[in-house]
PDB file of C-alpha atoms in Angstrom:
ATOM      1  CA  MET A 588      72.008  38.156 -34.595  1.00 80.00           C
ATOM      2  CA  HIS A 589      70.513  34.683 -34.170  1.00 94.00           C
ATOM      3  CA  ILE A 590      66.992  34.252 -32.810  1.00 96.00           C
ATOM      4  CA  HIS A 591      65.298  31.019 -31.812  1.00 97.00           C
ATOM      5  CA  ALA A 592      61.965  29.821 -30.439  1.00 97.00           C
ATOM      6  CA  ALA A 593      62.165  29.376 -26.701  1.00 97.00           C
ATOM      7  CA  ARG A 594      62.607  25.963 -25.159  1.00 95.00           C
ATOM      8  CA  SER A 595      60.814  24.960 -21.976  1.00 94.00           C
ATOM      9  CA  THR A 596      64.185  24.580 -20.267  1.00 96.00           C
ATOM     10  CA  GLU A 597      64.800  28.318 -20.808  1.00 97.00           C
ATOM     11  CA  LYS A 598      61.728  29.425 -18.868  1.00 97.00           C
ATOM     12  CA  ASP A 599      63.561  30.625 -15.744  1.00 97.00           C
ATOM     13  CA  GLU A 600      66.103  32.599 -17.763  1.00 97.00           C
ATOM     14  CA  ILE A 601      63.325  34.245 -19.767  1.00 98.00           C
ATOM     15  CA  VAL A 602      61.465  35.208 -16.597  1.00 98.00           C
ATOM     16  CA  ALA A 603      64.608  36.726 -15.079  1.00 97.00           C
ATOM     17  CA  LEU A 604      65.355  38.598 -18.310  1.00 97.00           C
ATOM     18  CA  ILE A 605      61.915  40.225 -18.423  1.00 98.00           C
ATOM     19  CA  ALA A 606      61.934  41.067 -14.717  1.00 98.00           C
ATOM     20  CA  ASP A 607      65.378  42.661 -15.032  1.00 97.00           C
ATOM     21  CA  ALA A 608      64.247  44.762 -17.999  1.00 96.00           C
ATOM     22  CA  LEU A 609      61.011  45.818 -16.304  1.00 96.00           C
ATOM     23  CA  HIS A 610      62.488  46.521 -12.863  1.00 97.00           C
ATOM     24  CA  PRO A 611      63.891  50.064 -13.466  1.00 96.00           C
ATOM     25  CA  SER A 612      60.758  51.292 -15.257  1.00 96.00           C
ATOM     26  CA  PRO A 613      58.154  53.689 -13.834  1.00 96.00           C
ATOM     27  CA  LEU A 614      55.547  50.995 -14.459  1.00 97.00           C
ATOM     28  CA  ALA A 615      57.347  48.536 -12.180  1.00 98.00           C
ATOM     29  CA  ALA A 616      57.643  51.188  -9.478  1.00 98.00           C
ATOM     30  CA  TRP A 617      53.911  51.843  -9.759  1.00 97.00           C
ATOM     31  CA  LEU A 618      52.999  48.152  -9.677  1.00 98.00           C
ATOM     32  CA  VAL A 619      55.281  47.384  -6.719  1.00 98.00           C
ATOM     33  CA  PRO A 620      56.099  50.572  -4.790  1.00 97.00           C
ATOM     34  CA  ASP A 621      58.182  48.677  -2.238  1.00 96.00           C
ATOM     35  CA  PRO A 622      61.681  48.472  -3.790  1.00 96.00           C
ATOM     36  CA  GLU A 623      62.657  45.589  -1.517  1.00 96.00           C
ATOM     37  CA  GLN A 624      59.799  43.433  -2.793  1.00 97.00           C
ATOM     38  CA  ARG A 625      59.768  44.621  -6.401  1.00 98.00           C
ATOM     39  CA  GLN A 626      62.153  42.136  -8.016  1.00 97.00           C
ATOM     40  CA  LYS A 627      60.634  39.071  -6.385  1.00 98.00           C
ATOM     41  CA  VAL A 628      57.072  40.136  -7.198  1.00 98.00           C
ATOM     42  CA  LEU A 629      57.982  40.840 -10.827  1.00 98.00           C
ATOM     43  CA  ILE A 630      59.678  37.463 -11.183  1.00 98.00           C
ATOM     44  CA  ASP A 631      56.751  35.589  -9.665  1.00 98.00           C
ATOM     45  CA  VAL A 632      54.093  37.374 -11.746  1.00 97.00           C
ATOM     46  CA  VAL A 633      56.058  37.269 -14.996  1.00 97.00           C
ATOM     47  CA  ALA A 634      56.572  33.535 -14.478  1.00 97.00           C
ATOM     48  CA  ILE A 635      52.808  33.009 -14.720  1.00 97.00           C
ATOM     49  CA  TRP A 636      52.710  34.696 -18.106  1.00 95.00           C
ATOM     50  CA  VAL A 637      55.803  33.118 -19.577  1.00 97.00           C
ATOM     51  CA  GLU A 638      54.428  29.694 -18.713  1.00 96.00           C
ATOM     52  CA  HIS A 639      51.056  30.644 -20.251  1.00 96.00           C
ATOM     53  CA  ALA A 640      52.694  31.902 -23.451  1.00 96.00           C
ATOM     54  CA  MET A 641      54.379  28.542 -23.899  1.00 95.00           C
ATOM     55  CA  PHE A 642      50.900  27.034 -24.216  1.00 94.00           C
ATOM     56  CA  CYS A 643      48.874  29.856 -25.811  1.00 94.00           C
ATOM     57  CA  GLY A 644      51.435  31.839 -27.765  1.00 94.00           C
ATOM     58  CA  ASP A 645      55.090  31.939 -28.655  1.00 96.00           C
ATOM     59  CA  ILE A 646      58.378  33.190 -27.259  1.00 97.00           C
ATOM     60  CA  HIS A 647      61.434  34.115 -29.325  1.00 98.00           C
ATOM     61  CA  LEU A 648      64.770  35.173 -27.950  1.00 96.00           C
ATOM     62  CA  THR A 649      68.287  35.942 -29.014  1.00 97.00           C
ATOM     63  CA  ASP A 650      70.766  33.109 -28.733  1.00 95.00           C
ATOM     64  CA  ASP A 651      72.702  34.984 -26.056  1.00 95.00           C
ATOM     65  CA  LEU A 652      69.495  35.085 -23.928  1.00 96.00           C
ATOM     66  CA  THR A 653      69.581  38.858 -23.523  1.00 96.00           C
ATOM     67  CA  ALA A 654      66.408  39.858 -25.424  1.00 97.00           C
ATOM     68  CA  VAL A 655      62.991  38.295 -25.882  1.00 98.00           C
ATOM     69  CA  THR A 656      59.532  38.741 -27.353  1.00 97.00           C
ATOM     70  CA  VAL A 657      56.502  37.075 -25.779  1.00 97.00           C
ATOM     71  CA  GLY A 658      53.245  36.943 -27.702  1.00 95.00           C
ATOM     72  CA  PHE A 659      49.803  35.394 -27.480  1.00 94.00           C
ATOM     73  CA  HIS A 660      47.800  33.915 -30.347  1.00 92.00           C
ATOM     74  CA  ARG A 661      44.472  35.639 -29.932  1.00 90.00           C
ATOM     75  CA  TYR A 662      43.004  34.117 -33.072  1.00 86.00           C
ATOM     76  CA  ARG A 663      40.090  33.231 -30.817  1.00 84.00           C
ATOM     77  CA  PRO A 664      39.442  33.889 -27.111  1.00 83.00           C
ATOM     78  CA  ILE A 665      42.010  32.193 -24.895  1.00 86.00           C
ATOM     79  CA  PRO A 666      41.545  31.296 -21.231  1.00 88.00           C
ATOM     80  CA  PRO A 667      43.521  32.964 -18.469  1.00 89.00           C
ATOM     81  CA  PRO A 668      46.244  30.945 -16.774  1.00 92.00           C
ATOM     82  CA  ALA A 669      44.903  28.189 -14.526  1.00 90.00           C
ATOM     83  CA  ASN A 670      43.907  29.478 -11.076  1.00 93.00           C
ATOM     84  CA  TYR A 671      45.125  32.898 -12.139  1.00 94.00           C
ATOM     85  CA  ARG A 672      43.551  34.991  -9.389  1.00 94.00           C
ATOM     86  CA  VAL A 673      44.900  32.747  -6.648  1.00 96.00           C
ATOM     87  CA  ARG A 674      48.299  32.626  -8.291  1.00 97.00           C
ATOM     88  CA  LEU A 675      48.390  36.398  -8.758  1.00 97.00           C
ATOM     89  CA  THR A 676      47.543  36.973  -5.107  1.00 97.00           C
ATOM     90  CA  ASP A 677      50.231  34.513  -4.055  1.00 97.00           C
ATOM     91  CA  ALA A 678      52.767  36.175  -6.370  1.00 97.00           C
ATOM     92  CA  ALA A 679      51.949  39.847  -5.794  1.00 97.00           C
ATOM     93  CA  GLY A 680      50.601  39.813  -2.245  1.00 96.00           C
ATOM     94  CA  SER A 681      49.455  43.267  -1.147  1.00 96.00           C
ATOM     95  CA  HIS A 682      50.317  44.637  -4.596  1.00 97.00           C
ATOM     96  CA  ALA A 683      47.817  42.423  -6.433  1.00 97.00           C
ATOM     97  CA  ASP A 684      45.227  45.215  -6.606  1.00 96.00           C
ATOM     98  CA  ARG A 685      47.598  47.316  -8.714  1.00 97.00           C
ATOM     99  CA  PHE A 686      47.991  44.520 -11.234  1.00 96.00           C
ATOM    100  CA  THR A 687      44.206  44.135 -11.279  1.00 94.00           C
ATOM    101  CA  THR A 688      43.732  47.871 -11.873  1.00 94.00           C
ATOM    102  CA  LEU A 689      46.136  47.752 -14.783  1.00 93.00           C
ATOM    103  CA  GLU A 690      44.325  44.743 -16.211  1.00 88.00           C
ATOM    104  CA  ALA A 691      41.007  46.600 -16.109  1.00 88.00           C
ATOM    105  CA  LEU A 692      42.379  49.599 -17.997  1.00 90.00           C
ATOM    106  CA  LEU A 693      44.095  47.472 -20.634  1.00 87.00           C
ATOM    107  CA  ALA A 694      41.120  45.164 -21.070  1.00 82.00           C
ATOM    108  CA  ASP A 695      39.027  48.055 -22.368  1.00 86.00           C
ATOM    109  CA  ARG A 696      41.507  48.604 -25.198  1.00 87.00           C
ATOM    110  CA  GLN A 697      42.034  44.960 -26.181  1.00 83.00           C
ATOM    111  CA  PRO A 698      40.936  44.378 -29.803  1.00 87.00           C
ATOM    112  CA  THR A 699      37.986  42.066 -30.333  1.00 85.00           C
ATOM    113  CA  GLU A 700      38.946  40.707 -33.734  1.00 88.00           C
ATOM    114  CA  PRO A 701      41.521  37.912 -34.217  1.00 91.00           C
ATOM    115  CA  HIS A 702      45.001  39.319 -33.723  1.00 92.00           C
ATOM    116  CA  TYR A 703      48.506  38.624 -32.510  1.00 93.00           C
ATOM    117  CA  HIS A 704      49.184  40.103 -29.097  1.00 93.00           C
ATOM    118  CA  LEU A 705      52.754  41.273 -28.521  1.00 96.00           C
ATOM    119  CA  ALA A 706      52.855  41.146 -24.728  1.00 94.00           C
ATOM    120  CA  PHE A 707      56.547  41.721 -23.990  1.00 96.00           C
ATOM    121  CA  LEU A 708      59.565  43.016 -25.816  1.00 96.00           C
ATOM    122  CA  ALA A 709      62.358  42.986 -23.240  1.00 96.00           C
ATOM    123  CA  VAL A 710      66.119  43.493 -23.347  1.00 97.00           C
ATOM    124  CA  ARG A 711      68.420  43.120 -20.345  1.00 95.00           C
ATOM    125  CA  PRO A 712      69.641  46.571 -19.242  1.00 93.00           C
ATOM    126  CA  HIS A 713      73.315  45.855 -19.966  1.00 93.00           C
ATOM    127  CA  ALA A 714      72.465  44.693 -23.506  1.00 92.00           C
ATOM    128  CA  GLN A 715      70.279  47.598 -24.589  1.00 91.00           C
ATOM    129  CA  ARG A 716      71.048  49.949 -27.497  1.00 88.00           C
ATOM    130  CA  ALA A 717      72.895  47.226 -29.384  1.00 90.00           C
ATOM    131  CA  GLY A 718      70.278  46.312 -31.983  1.00 92.00           C
ATOM    132  CA  ARG A 719      68.664  43.393 -30.176  1.00 95.00           C
ATOM    133  CA  ALA A 720      65.175  44.899 -29.966  1.00 95.00           C
ATOM    134  CA  THR A 721      65.411  45.893 -33.625  1.00 95.00           C
ATOM    135  CA  ALA A 722      66.398  42.364 -34.634  1.00 96.00           C
ATOM    136  CA  LEU A 723      63.547  40.855 -32.649  1.00 96.00           C
ATOM    137  CA  LEU A 724      60.991  43.247 -34.136  1.00 95.00           C
ATOM    138  CA  ALA A 725      62.215  42.504 -37.665  1.00 94.00           C
ATOM    139  CA  HIS A 726      61.785  38.812 -36.902  1.00 94.00           C
ATOM    140  CA  HIS A 727      58.370  39.545 -35.392  1.00 93.00           C
ATOM    141  CA  ARG A 728      57.292  41.529 -38.465  1.00 91.00           C
ATOM    142  CA  SER A 729      58.251  38.714 -40.833  1.00 90.00           C
ATOM    143  CA  ARG A 730      56.139  36.263 -38.845  1.00 89.00           C
ATOM    144  CA  LEU A 731      53.170  38.645 -38.747  1.00 88.00           C
ATOM    145  CA  ASP A 732      53.330  39.134 -42.497  1.00 88.00           C
ATOM    146  CA  ARG A 733      53.237  35.382 -43.070  1.00 87.00           C
ATOM    147  CA  ILE A 734      50.076  34.896 -41.010  1.00 83.00           C
ATOM    148  CA  ASP A 735      48.604  38.217 -42.234  1.00 83.00           C
ATOM    149  CA  LEU A 736      46.936  39.174 -38.959  1.00 86.00           C
ATOM    150  CA  PRO A 737      46.847  42.512 -37.175  1.00 92.00           C
ATOM    151  CA  SER A 738      48.894  42.887 -34.015  1.00 94.00           C
ATOM    152  CA  TRP A 739      48.420  44.858 -30.827  1.00 94.00           C
ATOM    153  CA  SER A 740      50.725  45.930 -28.005  1.00 95.00           C
ATOM    154  CA  THR A 741      51.252  48.603 -25.374  1.00 95.00           C
ATOM    155  CA  THR A 742      54.447  50.453 -24.567  1.00 95.00           C
ATOM    156  CA  PRO A 743      55.824  53.303 -22.478  1.00 93.00           C
ATOM    157  CA  ALA A 744      56.564  56.476 -24.384  1.00 92.00           C
ATOM    158  CA  ASP A 745      60.175  55.600 -25.127  1.00 91.00           C
ATOM    159  CA  GLY A 746      59.077  52.433 -26.962  1.00 92.00           C
ATOM    160  CA  LYS A 747      56.785  54.195 -29.422  1.00 95.00           C
ATOM    161  CA  PRO A 748      59.382  55.190 -32.049  1.00 95.00           C
ATOM    162  CA  LEU A 749      60.735  51.659 -32.349  1.00 95.00           C
ATOM    163  CA  LEU A 750      57.310  50.050 -32.718  1.00 96.00           C
ATOM    164  CA  ALA A 751      56.346  52.763 -35.221  1.00 96.00           C
ATOM    165  CA  ARG A 752      59.301  51.757 -37.414  1.00 94.00           C
ATOM    166  CA  TYR A 753      57.715  48.322 -37.718  1.00 93.00           C
ATOM    167  CA  GLY A 754      54.254  49.470 -38.695  1.00 93.00           C
ATOM    168  CA  TYR A 755      52.566  50.093 -35.350  1.00 95.00           C
ATOM    169  CA  THR A 756      50.379  53.170 -34.991  1.00 95.00           C
ATOM    170  CA  PRO A 757      49.202  54.753 -31.715  1.00 95.00           C
ATOM    171  CA  ARG A 758      45.833  54.329 -30.082  1.00 93.00           C
ATOM    172  CA  PRO A 759      44.422  56.570 -27.325  1.00 93.00           C
ATOM    173  CA  LEU A 760      46.648  56.961 -24.287  1.00 94.00           C
ATOM    174  CA  ILE A 761      46.149  55.047 -21.022  1.00 94.00           C
ATOM    175  CA  THR A 762      47.099  56.852 -17.807  1.00 94.00           C
ATOM    176  CA  LEU A 763      47.386  54.818 -14.618  1.00 95.00           C
ATOM    177  CA  PRO A 764      45.959  56.383 -11.436  1.00 95.00           C
ATOM    178  CA  ASP A 765      48.771  58.530 -10.025  1.00 94.00           C
ATOM    179  CA  GLY A 766      51.098  56.587 -12.294  1.00 95.00           C
ATOM    180  CA  PRO A 767      52.787  56.539 -15.688  1.00 96.00           C
ATOM    181  CA  ALA A 768      51.167  56.677 -19.105  1.00 95.00           C
ATOM    182  CA  LEU A 769      51.037  53.691 -21.439  1.00 96.00           C
ATOM    183  CA  HIS A 770      50.598  53.775 -25.204  1.00 96.00           C
ATOM    184  CA  PRO A 771      48.495  51.120 -26.941  1.00 96.00           C
ATOM    185  CA  MET A 772      49.644  50.561 -30.526  1.00 96.00           C
ATOM    186  CA  ARG A 773      48.316  48.455 -33.379  1.00 95.00           C
ATOM    187  CA  ARG A 774      49.701  47.102 -36.615  1.00 93.00           C
ATOM    188  CA  ASN A 775      47.262  46.346 -39.428  1.00 90.00           C
ATOM    189  CA  SER A 776      47.532  43.238 -41.522  1.00 83.00           C
ATOM    190  CA  HIS A 777      48.464  43.679 -45.187  1.00 71.00           C
ATOM    191  CA  ARG A 778      44.924  43.024 -46.349  1.00 65.00           C
ATOM    192  CA  ARG A 779      43.115  45.233 -43.880  1.00 52.00           C
ATOM    193  CA  SER A 780      43.518  48.950 -43.375  1.00 43.00           C
ATOM    194  CA  SER A 781      40.787  49.737 -40.858  1.00 41.00           C
ATOM    195  CA  ALA A 782      41.428  50.137 -37.147  1.00 44.00           C
ATOM    196  CA  MET A 783      40.811  47.177 -34.899  1.00 42.00           C
ATOM    197  CA  PRO A 784      37.446  47.293 -33.133  1.00 43.00           C
ATOM    198  CA  ILE A 785      37.623  47.970 -29.421  1.00 42.00           C
ATOM    199  CA  ASN A 786      35.278  46.392 -26.891  1.00 40.00           C
ATOM    200  CA  SER A 787      34.946  48.727 -23.927  1.00 36.00           C
ATOM    201  CA  ALA A 788      32.680  46.235 -22.156  1.00 38.00           C
ATOM    202  CA  ARG A 789      35.224  43.404 -22.190  1.00 41.00           C
ATOM    203  CA  LEU A 790      35.501  41.608 -18.868  1.00 36.00           C
ATOM    204  CA  VAL A 791      38.620  42.279 -16.828  1.00 35.00           C
ATOM    205  CA  ASP A 792      41.009  39.379 -17.042  1.00 39.00           C
ATOM    206  CA  HIS A 793      44.740  39.332 -17.756  1.00 40.00           C
ATOM    207  CA  ARG A 794      46.042  42.186 -19.804  1.00 42.00           C
ATOM    208  CA  TRP A 795      48.710  43.738 -17.528  1.00 45.00           C
ATOM    209  CA  GLN A 796      51.535  41.953 -19.358  1.00 48.00           C
ATOM    210  CA  ASP A 797      51.032  44.048 -22.521  1.00 47.00           C
ATOM    211  CA  SER A 798      52.475  47.074 -20.937  1.00 45.00           C
ATOM    212  CA  HIS A 799      56.210  46.455 -21.184  1.00 45.00           C
ATOM    213  CA  THR A 800      57.323  46.412 -24.775  1.00 45.00           C
TER     214      THR A 800
END
């Protein structure tokens, strides 16, 4: 299975891919309870983060454009997307508060040391269970081992076994108010075996995107 670094011309296809993968999940239903608005809101919010990853991270996808990883290089603090709060309100409308709530909960668990942040691992629904996520995580692992940095992500329960196969271990559970549970997971670098430090006083900013892996 061939994997390549995303090109800027593929942005819209990547956004649609992630939104399609996220749409049937309990998290998406919690973020956007209105099913008629859900797809559009997901596309508009995901677009902010895909664009940001092209500047502050990396995106890799299968050549058939059915599966993708989106990550951020948190080797040092990175800024949020330009005009993020305004853009989020424009994208999410009345649902923006739910995205903000999710950000606050995830921000408390974000590691403080330099790390790679696996924000999305997404596969189109019709292409799932065909080895694409496994291929992307193998590719992801090889890149992590070269830079020798820890990595961090969050996932719903059904994503835990796959991340565990590639060296991720669970952190304490996050439960959304009247919503689904999310599982933070970390992967240590080869040279470090201790857990990543957690800063519970970190300011709320832009962590919601971690939650679909």
